[in-house]
Amino acid sequence: IFFRVVIMPLEKVAEGIPSLSSPTFNKEGVLHVCCTQSGAVYKVVDGSLQEVLNTQGQPAALCFDPNLGTLYVCDLMHQAILREEEEDEGSSQQPLLAEWVTEHEGRLLRGPAAMVFDSTGNVFFTDSGPMGDTTIANPKASVYYIACDASLLQPLALECLAHASGLALSPDGQTLYVSETMNNRVLRFAQRPSGVWHMSVYFNFSGGLGPIACVCDNMGALYVARYDFRGSATEGIISIILPSGQLHAELAIPGSEVSGLCFDADFRYLYITEASVGVVYRYDLLE
């Protein structure tokens, strides 16, 4: 069965800065993206990219606390998750970032790649370092869990994966999906009973480098951004996988370096970043 849709009716939301990734909405509904190359974090305002802050490193992913609205940044160069500190009201300075997580049991992180909050404030994140650091020959990437009160940092998969990158939670919070880029597959962590996570292979892909980001819609379907190097392909692929594990559709976008996905609050639009050219696209799911 051939699922691929060659042309997606895409709208350009912003463009012009290469190496964009991790489209993410803050608590107020403002879209943010980051640039791994320059260290900048941008907000999208009327089609333009306005710099909010710069990590002076390599931000791989952004995440906002859904309750407090605090910004967290996964940074490869700093080998840490950085957290926005409270600033004085009315300050015109860029927000300050402080290290939030840097190590596990005395060993420095390799470089966090992505993170997500669940509905109760617990955090899940992947730790893989820059691309090429954790590979099939050196599968040392990890997936971690942080309790909502930050009292516990626990590995769900410790130094056994080949570039674990994006991750997404099912709507009920009982299933965690992780894209393992270099093995070209998506892993599934199922929670049974509470606090106990079981890892298995959820979906294997062929072609391209591998999945690099993923996000669940409100019905539990998983949208997976499949990355390939510029020059190796001309299009990027987004695969839609149903909760049963069945491939439902494949969508194509211009540019092969699909680097991030997110939905708006109403799950009406899918936002996509493509890194080789530096474009933020919007796809109307009702079209």
mmCIF file of C-alpha atoms in Angstrom:
data_model
loop_
_atom_site.group_PDB
_atom_site.id
_atom_site.type_symbol
_atom_site.label_atom_id
_atom_site.label_comp_id
_atom_site.label_asym_id
_atom_site.label_seq_id
_atom_site.Cartn_x
_atom_site.Cartn_y
_atom_site.Cartn_z
ATOM 1 C CA ILE A 1 0.000 0.000 0.000
ATOM 2 C CA PHE A 2 1.410 3.400 -0.980
ATOM 3 C CA PHE A 3 0.532 6.031 1.621
ATOM 4 C CA ARG A 4 2.608 8.974 0.594
ATOM 5 C CA VAL A 5 1.007 12.344 -0.143
ATOM 6 C CA VAL A 6 3.442 14.143 -2.440
ATOM 7 C CA ILE A 7 2.070 17.654 -1.986
ATOM 8 C CA MET A 8 0.975 19.126 1.347
ATOM 9 C CA PRO A 9 -0.915 22.451 1.325
ATOM 10 C CA LEU A 10 1.652 24.252 3.460
ATOM 11 C CA GLU A 11 1.727 27.831 4.660
ATOM 12 C CA LYS A 12 5.057 29.478 5.475
ATOM 13 C CA VAL A 13 4.840 30.998 8.944
ATOM 14 C CA ALA A 14 8.441 32.281 9.067
ATOM 15 C CA GLU A 15 11.701 31.698 7.205
ATOM 16 C CA GLY A 16 15.234 32.869 6.590
ATOM 17 C CA ILE A 17 17.362 31.358 9.392
ATOM 18 C CA PRO A 18 18.941 27.915 8.803
ATOM 19 C CA SER A 19 19.110 25.217 11.499
ATOM 20 C CA LEU A 20 15.700 25.999 12.994
ATOM 21 C CA SER A 21 14.111 23.295 15.120
ATOM 22 C CA SER A 22 11.714 22.519 17.961
ATOM 23 C CA PRO A 23 8.554 24.550 17.258
ATOM 24 C CA THR A 24 6.882 25.031 20.634
ATOM 25 C CA PHE A 25 4.063 27.175 22.004
ATOM 26 C CA ASN A 26 4.366 28.956 25.319
ATOM 27 C CA LYS A 27 1.534 29.276 27.837
ATOM 28 C CA GLU A 28 0.243 32.418 26.084
ATOM 29 C CA GLY A 29 0.060 30.667 22.707
ATOM 30 C CA VAL A 30 3.120 32.309 21.130
ATOM 31 C CA LEU A 31 5.139 30.034 18.847
ATOM 32 C CA HIS A 32 8.863 29.695 19.611
ATOM 33 C CA VAL A 33 11.703 27.961 17.736
ATOM 34 C CA CYS A 34 15.436 27.618 18.332
ATOM 35 C CA CYS A 35 18.531 27.684 16.154
ATOM 36 C CA THR A 36 21.155 25.054 16.921
ATOM 37 C CA GLN A 37 23.770 26.895 14.868
ATOM 38 C CA SER A 38 23.590 30.331 16.511
ATOM 39 C CA GLY A 39 22.270 29.462 19.968
ATOM 40 C CA ALA A 40 19.268 31.744 19.564
ATOM 41 C CA VAL A 41 15.715 31.179 20.741
ATOM 42 C CA TYR A 42 13.114 33.049 18.683
ATOM 43 C CA LYS A 43 9.446 33.866 18.975
ATOM 44 C CA VAL A 44 7.350 34.112 15.825
ATOM 45 C CA VAL A 45 5.570 37.448 15.533
ATOM 46 C CA ASP A 46 3.652 38.424 12.376
ATOM 47 C CA GLY A 47 5.827 36.238 10.169
ATOM 48 C CA SER A 48 9.141 37.400 11.599
ATOM 49 C CA LEU A 49 11.579 35.716 13.960
ATOM 50 C CA GLN A 50 12.381 37.854 17.004
ATOM 51 C CA GLU A 51 15.249 36.724 19.230
ATOM 52 C CA VAL A 52 14.183 36.173 22.832
ATOM 53 C CA LEU A 53 17.463 34.912 24.247
ATOM 54 C CA ASN A 54 20.700 33.154 23.311
ATOM 55 C CA THR A 55 22.119 30.178 25.186
ATOM 56 C CA GLN A 56 25.639 30.768 23.806
ATOM 57 C CA GLY A 57 25.553 27.082 22.988
ATOM 58 C CA GLN A 58 23.610 24.651 20.792
ATOM 59 C CA PRO A 59 19.930 24.528 21.752
ATOM 60 C CA ALA A 60 18.372 21.330 20.432
ATOM 61 C CA ALA A 61 14.868 21.648 21.870
ATOM 62 C CA LEU A 62 12.523 23.952 23.771
ATOM 63 C CA CYS A 63 9.843 23.060 26.283
ATOM 64 C CA PHE A 64 7.518 25.216 28.377
ATOM 65 C CA ASP A 65 6.171 24.121 31.745
ATOM 66 C CA PRO A 66 2.432 23.846 30.980
ATOM 67 C CA ASN A 67 1.478 25.072 34.457
ATOM 68 C CA LEU A 68 4.033 27.769 35.284
ATOM 69 C CA GLY A 69 5.027 28.751 31.761
ATOM 70 C CA THR A 70 8.758 28.513 32.520
ATOM 71 C CA LEU A 71 11.023 27.932 29.518
ATOM 72 C CA TYR A 72 13.405 24.956 29.485
ATOM 73 C CA VAL A 73 16.110 24.493 26.843
ATOM 74 C CA CYS A 74 17.930 21.264 25.994
ATOM 75 C CA ASP A 75 21.431 22.379 25.019
ATOM 76 C CA LEU A 76 23.995 20.092 23.385
ATOM 77 C CA MET A 77 27.060 22.289 23.961
ATOM 78 C CA HIS A 78 26.291 22.964 27.617
ATOM 79 C CA GLN A 79 25.417 19.265 28.085
ATOM 80 C CA ALA A 80 22.517 20.373 30.226
ATOM 81 C CA ILE A 81 18.870 21.273 30.458
ATOM 82 C CA LEU A 82 18.723 25.005 31.103
ATOM 83 C CA ARG A 83 15.830 26.724 32.875
ATOM 84 C CA GLU A 84 14.668 30.306 32.561
ATOM 85 C CA GLU A 85 15.114 32.254 35.767
ATOM 86 C CA GLU A 86 12.613 34.779 37.038
ATOM 87 C CA GLU A 87 13.450 38.307 35.946
ATOM 88 C CA ASP A 88 12.551 41.618 37.487
ATOM 89 C CA GLU A 89 9.188 42.883 36.334
ATOM 90 C CA GLY A 90 9.594 45.417 33.568
ATOM 91 C CA SER A 91 13.182 44.367 32.817
ATOM 92 C CA SER A 92 14.277 44.937 29.222
ATOM 93 C CA GLN A 93 17.103 42.416 29.444
ATOM 94 C CA GLN A 94 16.986 39.008 27.815
ATOM 95 C CA PRO A 95 15.802 36.271 30.201
ATOM 96 C CA LEU A 96 18.556 34.527 32.136
ATOM 97 C CA LEU A 97 19.119 30.769 31.970
ATOM 98 C CA ALA A 98 20.477 28.554 34.711
ATOM 99 C CA GLU A 99 21.556 24.927 34.635
ATOM 100 C CA TRP A 100 18.747 22.663 35.812
ATOM 101 C CA VAL A 101 20.033 19.140 35.049
ATOM 102 C CA THR A 102 23.672 18.432 34.183
ATOM 103 C CA GLU A 103 24.481 14.928 35.444
ATOM 104 C CA HIS A 104 23.235 11.540 36.542
ATOM 105 C CA GLU A 105 24.955 9.810 39.479
ATOM 106 C CA GLY A 106 28.033 11.995 39.100
ATOM 107 C CA ARG A 107 28.400 11.530 35.328
ATOM 108 C CA LEU A 108 27.850 14.474 33.027
ATOM 109 C CA LEU A 109 25.063 14.251 30.494
ATOM 110 C CA ARG A 110 26.103 13.822 26.859
ATOM 111 C CA GLY A 111 23.761 16.574 25.658
ATOM 112 C CA PRO A 112 19.969 16.534 26.113
ATOM 113 C CA ALA A 113 18.079 16.374 22.813
ATOM 114 C CA ALA A 114 14.398 16.810 23.765
ATOM 115 C CA MET A 115 12.058 16.875 26.763
ATOM 116 C CA VAL A 116 8.361 16.751 27.557
ATOM 117 C CA PHE A 117 6.139 17.343 30.607
ATOM 118 C CA ASP A 118 3.256 15.103 31.584
ATOM 119 C CA SER A 119 0.032 16.464 33.050
ATOM 120 C CA THR A 120 1.278 16.196 36.646
ATOM 121 C CA GLY A 121 4.604 17.966 36.059
ATOM 122 C CA ASN A 122 6.886 14.965 35.645
ATOM 123 C CA VAL A 123 9.567 15.352 32.953
ATOM 124 C CA PHE A 124 10.957 12.929 30.396
ATOM 125 C CA PHE A 125 14.045 13.722 28.330
ATOM 126 C CA THR A 126 16.476 12.119 25.915
ATOM 127 C CA ASP A 127 20.254 12.479 26.252
ATOM 128 C CA SER A 128 22.226 11.729 23.093
ATOM 129 C CA GLY A 129 24.822 14.442 22.512
ATOM 130 C CA PRO A 130 25.445 15.940 19.062
ATOM 131 C CA MET A 131 24.610 13.841 16.022
ATOM 132 C CA GLY A 132 27.367 11.270 15.592
ATOM 133 C CA ASP A 133 28.130 10.971 19.299
ATOM 134 C CA THR A 134 25.775 8.059 19.970
ATOM 135 C CA THR A 135 25.545 5.711 16.986
ATOM 136 C CA ILE A 136 24.808 2.089 16.106
ATOM 137 C CA ALA A 137 28.482 1.379 16.848
ATOM 138 C CA ASN A 138 28.336 3.420 20.071
ATOM 139 C CA PRO A 139 24.759 3.161 21.417
ATOM 140 C CA LYS A 140 25.179 5.263 24.545
ATOM 141 C CA ALA A 141 22.099 7.498 24.418
ATOM 142 C CA SER A 142 19.630 7.458 27.304
ATOM 143 C CA VAL A 143 16.055 8.299 28.256
ATOM 144 C CA TYR A 144 15.433 9.794 31.712
ATOM 145 C CA TYR A 145 12.508 10.557 33.987
ATOM 146 C CA ILE A 146 12.418 13.413 36.524
ATOM 147 C CA ALA A 147 9.760 13.436 39.249
ATOM 148 C CA CYS A 148 7.606 16.558 39.430
ATOM 149 C CA ASP A 149 9.268 17.704 42.681
ATOM 150 C CA ALA A 150 12.742 17.151 41.124
ATOM 151 C CA SER A 151 13.533 14.661 43.917
ATOM 152 C CA LEU A 152 14.280 11.776 41.558
ATOM 153 C CA LEU A 153 16.235 11.434 38.310
ATOM 154 C CA GLN A 154 15.721 7.927 37.000
ATOM 155 C CA PRO A 155 16.867 6.321 33.723
ATOM 156 C CA LEU A 156 14.214 4.521 31.684
ATOM 157 C CA ALA A 157 16.884 3.381 29.214
ATOM 158 C CA LEU A 158 20.507 3.925 30.244
ATOM 159 C CA GLU A 159 23.286 4.293 27.656
ATOM 160 C CA CYS A 160 21.829 1.722 25.266
ATOM 161 C CA LEU A 161 20.316 3.687 22.373
ATOM 162 C CA ALA A 162 21.610 5.024 19.046
ATOM 163 C CA HIS A 163 20.796 8.743 19.154
ATOM 164 C CA ALA A 164 17.491 8.901 21.023
ATOM 165 C CA SER A 165 16.035 12.220 19.913
ATOM 166 C CA GLY A 166 12.390 13.345 19.948
ATOM 167 C CA LEU A 167 9.804 12.062 22.361
ATOM 168 C CA ALA A 168 6.042 12.334 22.864
ATOM 169 C CA LEU A 169 3.442 11.248 25.398
ATOM 170 C CA SER A 170 0.101 9.657 24.569
ATOM 171 C CA PRO A 171 -2.960 11.714 25.588
ATOM 172 C CA ASP A 172 -3.505 9.593 28.716
ATOM 173 C CA GLY A 173 0.162 9.873 29.723
ATOM 174 C CA GLN A 174 0.583 6.103 29.967
ATOM 175 C CA THR A 175 2.751 5.672 26.867
ATOM 176 C CA LEU A 176 5.992 7.427 25.971
ATOM 177 C CA TYR A 177 7.255 7.335 22.383
ATOM 178 C CA VAL A 178 10.941 7.927 21.594
ATOM 179 C CA SER A 179 12.478 8.342 18.153
ATOM 180 C CA GLU A 180 15.773 6.470 17.932
ATOM 181 C CA THR A 181 17.317 8.148 14.914
ATOM 182 C CA MET A 182 20.268 5.959 14.019
ATOM 183 C CA ASN A 183 18.302 2.715 14.312
ATOM 184 C CA ASN A 184 15.550 4.286 12.151
ATOM 185 C CA ARG A 185 12.754 3.335 14.530
ATOM 186 C CA VAL A 186 10.357 4.538 17.212
ATOM 187 C CA LEU A 187 10.429 2.969 20.674
ATOM 188 C CA ARG A 188 7.449 2.619 23.007
ATOM 189 C CA PHE A 189 7.620 2.819 26.797
ATOM 190 C CA ALA A 190 4.423 1.507 28.385
ATOM 191 C CA GLN A 191 3.688 2.232 32.055
ATOM 192 C CA ARG A 192 2.333 -0.828 33.901
ATOM 193 C CA PRO A 193 1.924 -0.501 36.879
ATOM 194 C CA SER A 194 2.374 3.151 37.779
ATOM 195 C CA GLY A 195 6.062 4.093 37.836
ATOM 196 C CA VAL A 196 7.220 0.989 35.968
ATOM 197 C CA TRP A 197 8.072 1.472 32.280
ATOM 198 C CA HIS A 198 8.519 -1.318 29.729
ATOM 199 C CA MET A 199 10.424 -0.571 26.505
ATOM 200 C CA SER A 200 9.753 -2.243 23.162
ATOM 201 C CA VAL A 201 10.075 -1.445 19.460
ATOM 202 C CA TYR A 202 6.939 0.330 18.245
ATOM 203 C CA PHE A 203 7.676 1.004 14.563
ATOM 204 C CA ASN A 204 10.586 0.371 12.171
ATOM 205 C CA PHE A 205 11.227 2.619 9.172
ATOM 206 C CA SER A 206 13.336 2.127 6.067
ATOM 207 C CA GLY A 207 14.925 4.860 4.007
ATOM 208 C CA GLY A 208 16.348 8.182 5.100
ATOM 209 C CA LEU A 209 18.553 8.684 8.144
ATOM 210 C CA GLY A 210 15.871 8.201 10.775
ATOM 211 C CA PRO A 211 13.111 9.769 12.879
ATOM 212 C CA ILE A 212 14.207 12.863 14.774
ATOM 213 C CA ALA A 213 11.020 14.304 16.316
ATOM 214 C CA CYS A 214 7.509 13.133 17.150
ATOM 215 C CA VAL A 215 4.271 14.419 18.604
ATOM 216 C CA CYS A 216 0.892 12.875 19.507
ATOM 217 C CA ASP A 217 -2.432 14.366 18.494
ATOM 218 C CA ASN A 218 -5.443 14.409 20.814
ATOM 219 C CA MET A 219 -6.646 11.045 19.460
ATOM 220 C CA GLY A 220 -3.337 9.301 20.115
ATOM 221 C CA ALA A 221 -1.996 9.199 16.553
ATOM 222 C CA LEU A 222 1.767 9.707 16.416
ATOM 223 C CA TYR A 223 3.258 12.125 13.884
ATOM 224 C CA VAL A 224 6.929 11.342 13.210
ATOM 225 C CA ALA A 225 9.417 13.653 11.488
ATOM 226 C CA ARG A 226 11.838 11.547 9.429
ATOM 227 C CA TYR A 227 15.127 13.333 8.847
ATOM 228 C CA ASP A 228 17.645 12.937 6.059
ATOM 229 C CA PHE A 229 20.690 14.962 5.067
ATOM 230 C CA ARG A 230 20.325 17.705 2.497
ATOM 231 C CA GLY A 231 21.546 16.307 -0.818
ATOM 232 C CA SER A 232 20.540 12.764 0.060
ATOM 233 C CA ALA A 233 16.861 13.585 -0.490
ATOM 234 C CA THR A 234 14.778 16.517 -1.704
ATOM 235 C CA GLU A 235 11.730 15.996 0.489
ATOM 236 C CA GLY A 236 11.097 15.484 4.168
ATOM 237 C CA ILE A 237 8.645 12.846 5.330
ATOM 238 C CA ILE A 238 6.149 12.980 8.188
ATOM 239 C CA SER A 239 4.671 9.574 8.973
ATOM 240 C CA ILE A 240 1.374 9.242 10.827
ATOM 241 C CA ILE A 241 1.073 6.102 12.944
ATOM 242 C CA LEU A 242 -2.181 5.059 14.603
ATOM 243 C CA PRO A 243 -2.250 3.915 18.269
ATOM 244 C CA SER A 244 -2.477 0.326 16.970
ATOM 245 C CA GLY A 245 0.946 0.753 15.355
ATOM 246 C CA GLN A 246 -0.458 0.820 11.817
ATOM 247 C CA LEU A 247 0.975 3.327 9.345
ATOM 248 C CA HIS A 248 -1.905 5.609 8.390
ATOM 249 C CA ALA A 249 -0.336 8.150 6.006
ATOM 250 C CA GLU A 250 2.921 9.736 4.913
ATOM 251 C CA LEU A 251 3.157 13.443 4.179
ATOM 252 C CA ALA A 252 5.919 15.106 2.166
ATOM 253 C CA ILE A 253 7.341 18.609 2.621
ATOM 254 C CA PRO A 254 10.001 20.557 0.667
ATOM 255 C CA GLY A 255 13.439 19.983 2.181
ATOM 256 C CA SER A 256 14.719 16.776 3.742
ATOM 257 C CA GLU A 257 15.925 18.078 7.114
ATOM 258 C CA VAL A 258 12.614 17.963 8.975
ATOM 259 C CA SER A 259 13.669 18.979 12.467
ATOM 260 C CA GLY A 260 10.589 19.505 14.622
ATOM 261 C CA LEU A 261 6.815 19.170 14.988
ATOM 262 C CA CYS A 262 4.107 20.558 17.242
ATOM 263 C CA PHE A 263 0.364 21.147 17.294
ATOM 264 C CA ASP A 264 -1.492 24.274 18.291
ATOM 265 C CA ALA A 265 -3.718 24.111 21.375
ATOM 266 C CA ASP A 266 -6.781 23.113 19.331
ATOM 267 C CA PHE A 267 -4.978 20.450 17.259
ATOM 268 C CA ARG A 268 -6.135 22.265 14.122
ATOM 269 C CA TYR A 269 -2.659 23.009 12.759
ATOM 270 C CA LEU A 270 0.582 21.042 12.598
ATOM 271 C CA TYR A 271 3.694 23.235 12.768
ATOM 272 C CA ILE A 272 6.874 21.944 11.124
ATOM 273 C CA THR A 273 10.471 23.188 11.067
ATOM 274 C CA GLU A 274 12.828 22.369 8.188
ATOM 275 C CA ALA A 275 16.466 23.069 9.044
ATOM 276 C CA SER A 276 18.358 23.099 5.735
ATOM 277 C CA VAL A 277 16.625 26.252 4.472
ATOM 278 C CA GLY A 278 15.220 27.489 7.760
ATOM 279 C CA VAL A 279 11.451 27.484 7.351
ATOM 280 C CA VAL A 280 8.542 27.165 9.761
ATOM 281 C CA TYR A 281 5.530 25.638 7.996
ATOM 282 C CA ARG A 282 1.925 25.306 9.071
ATOM 283 C CA TYR A 283 -0.345 22.512 7.829
ATOM 284 C CA ASP A 284 -4.113 22.740 8.207
ATOM 285 C CA LEU A 285 -5.247 19.292 9.312
ATOM 286 C CA LEU A 286 -8.811 19.975 8.158
ATOM 287 C CA GLU A 287 -7.818 20.453 4.521
#
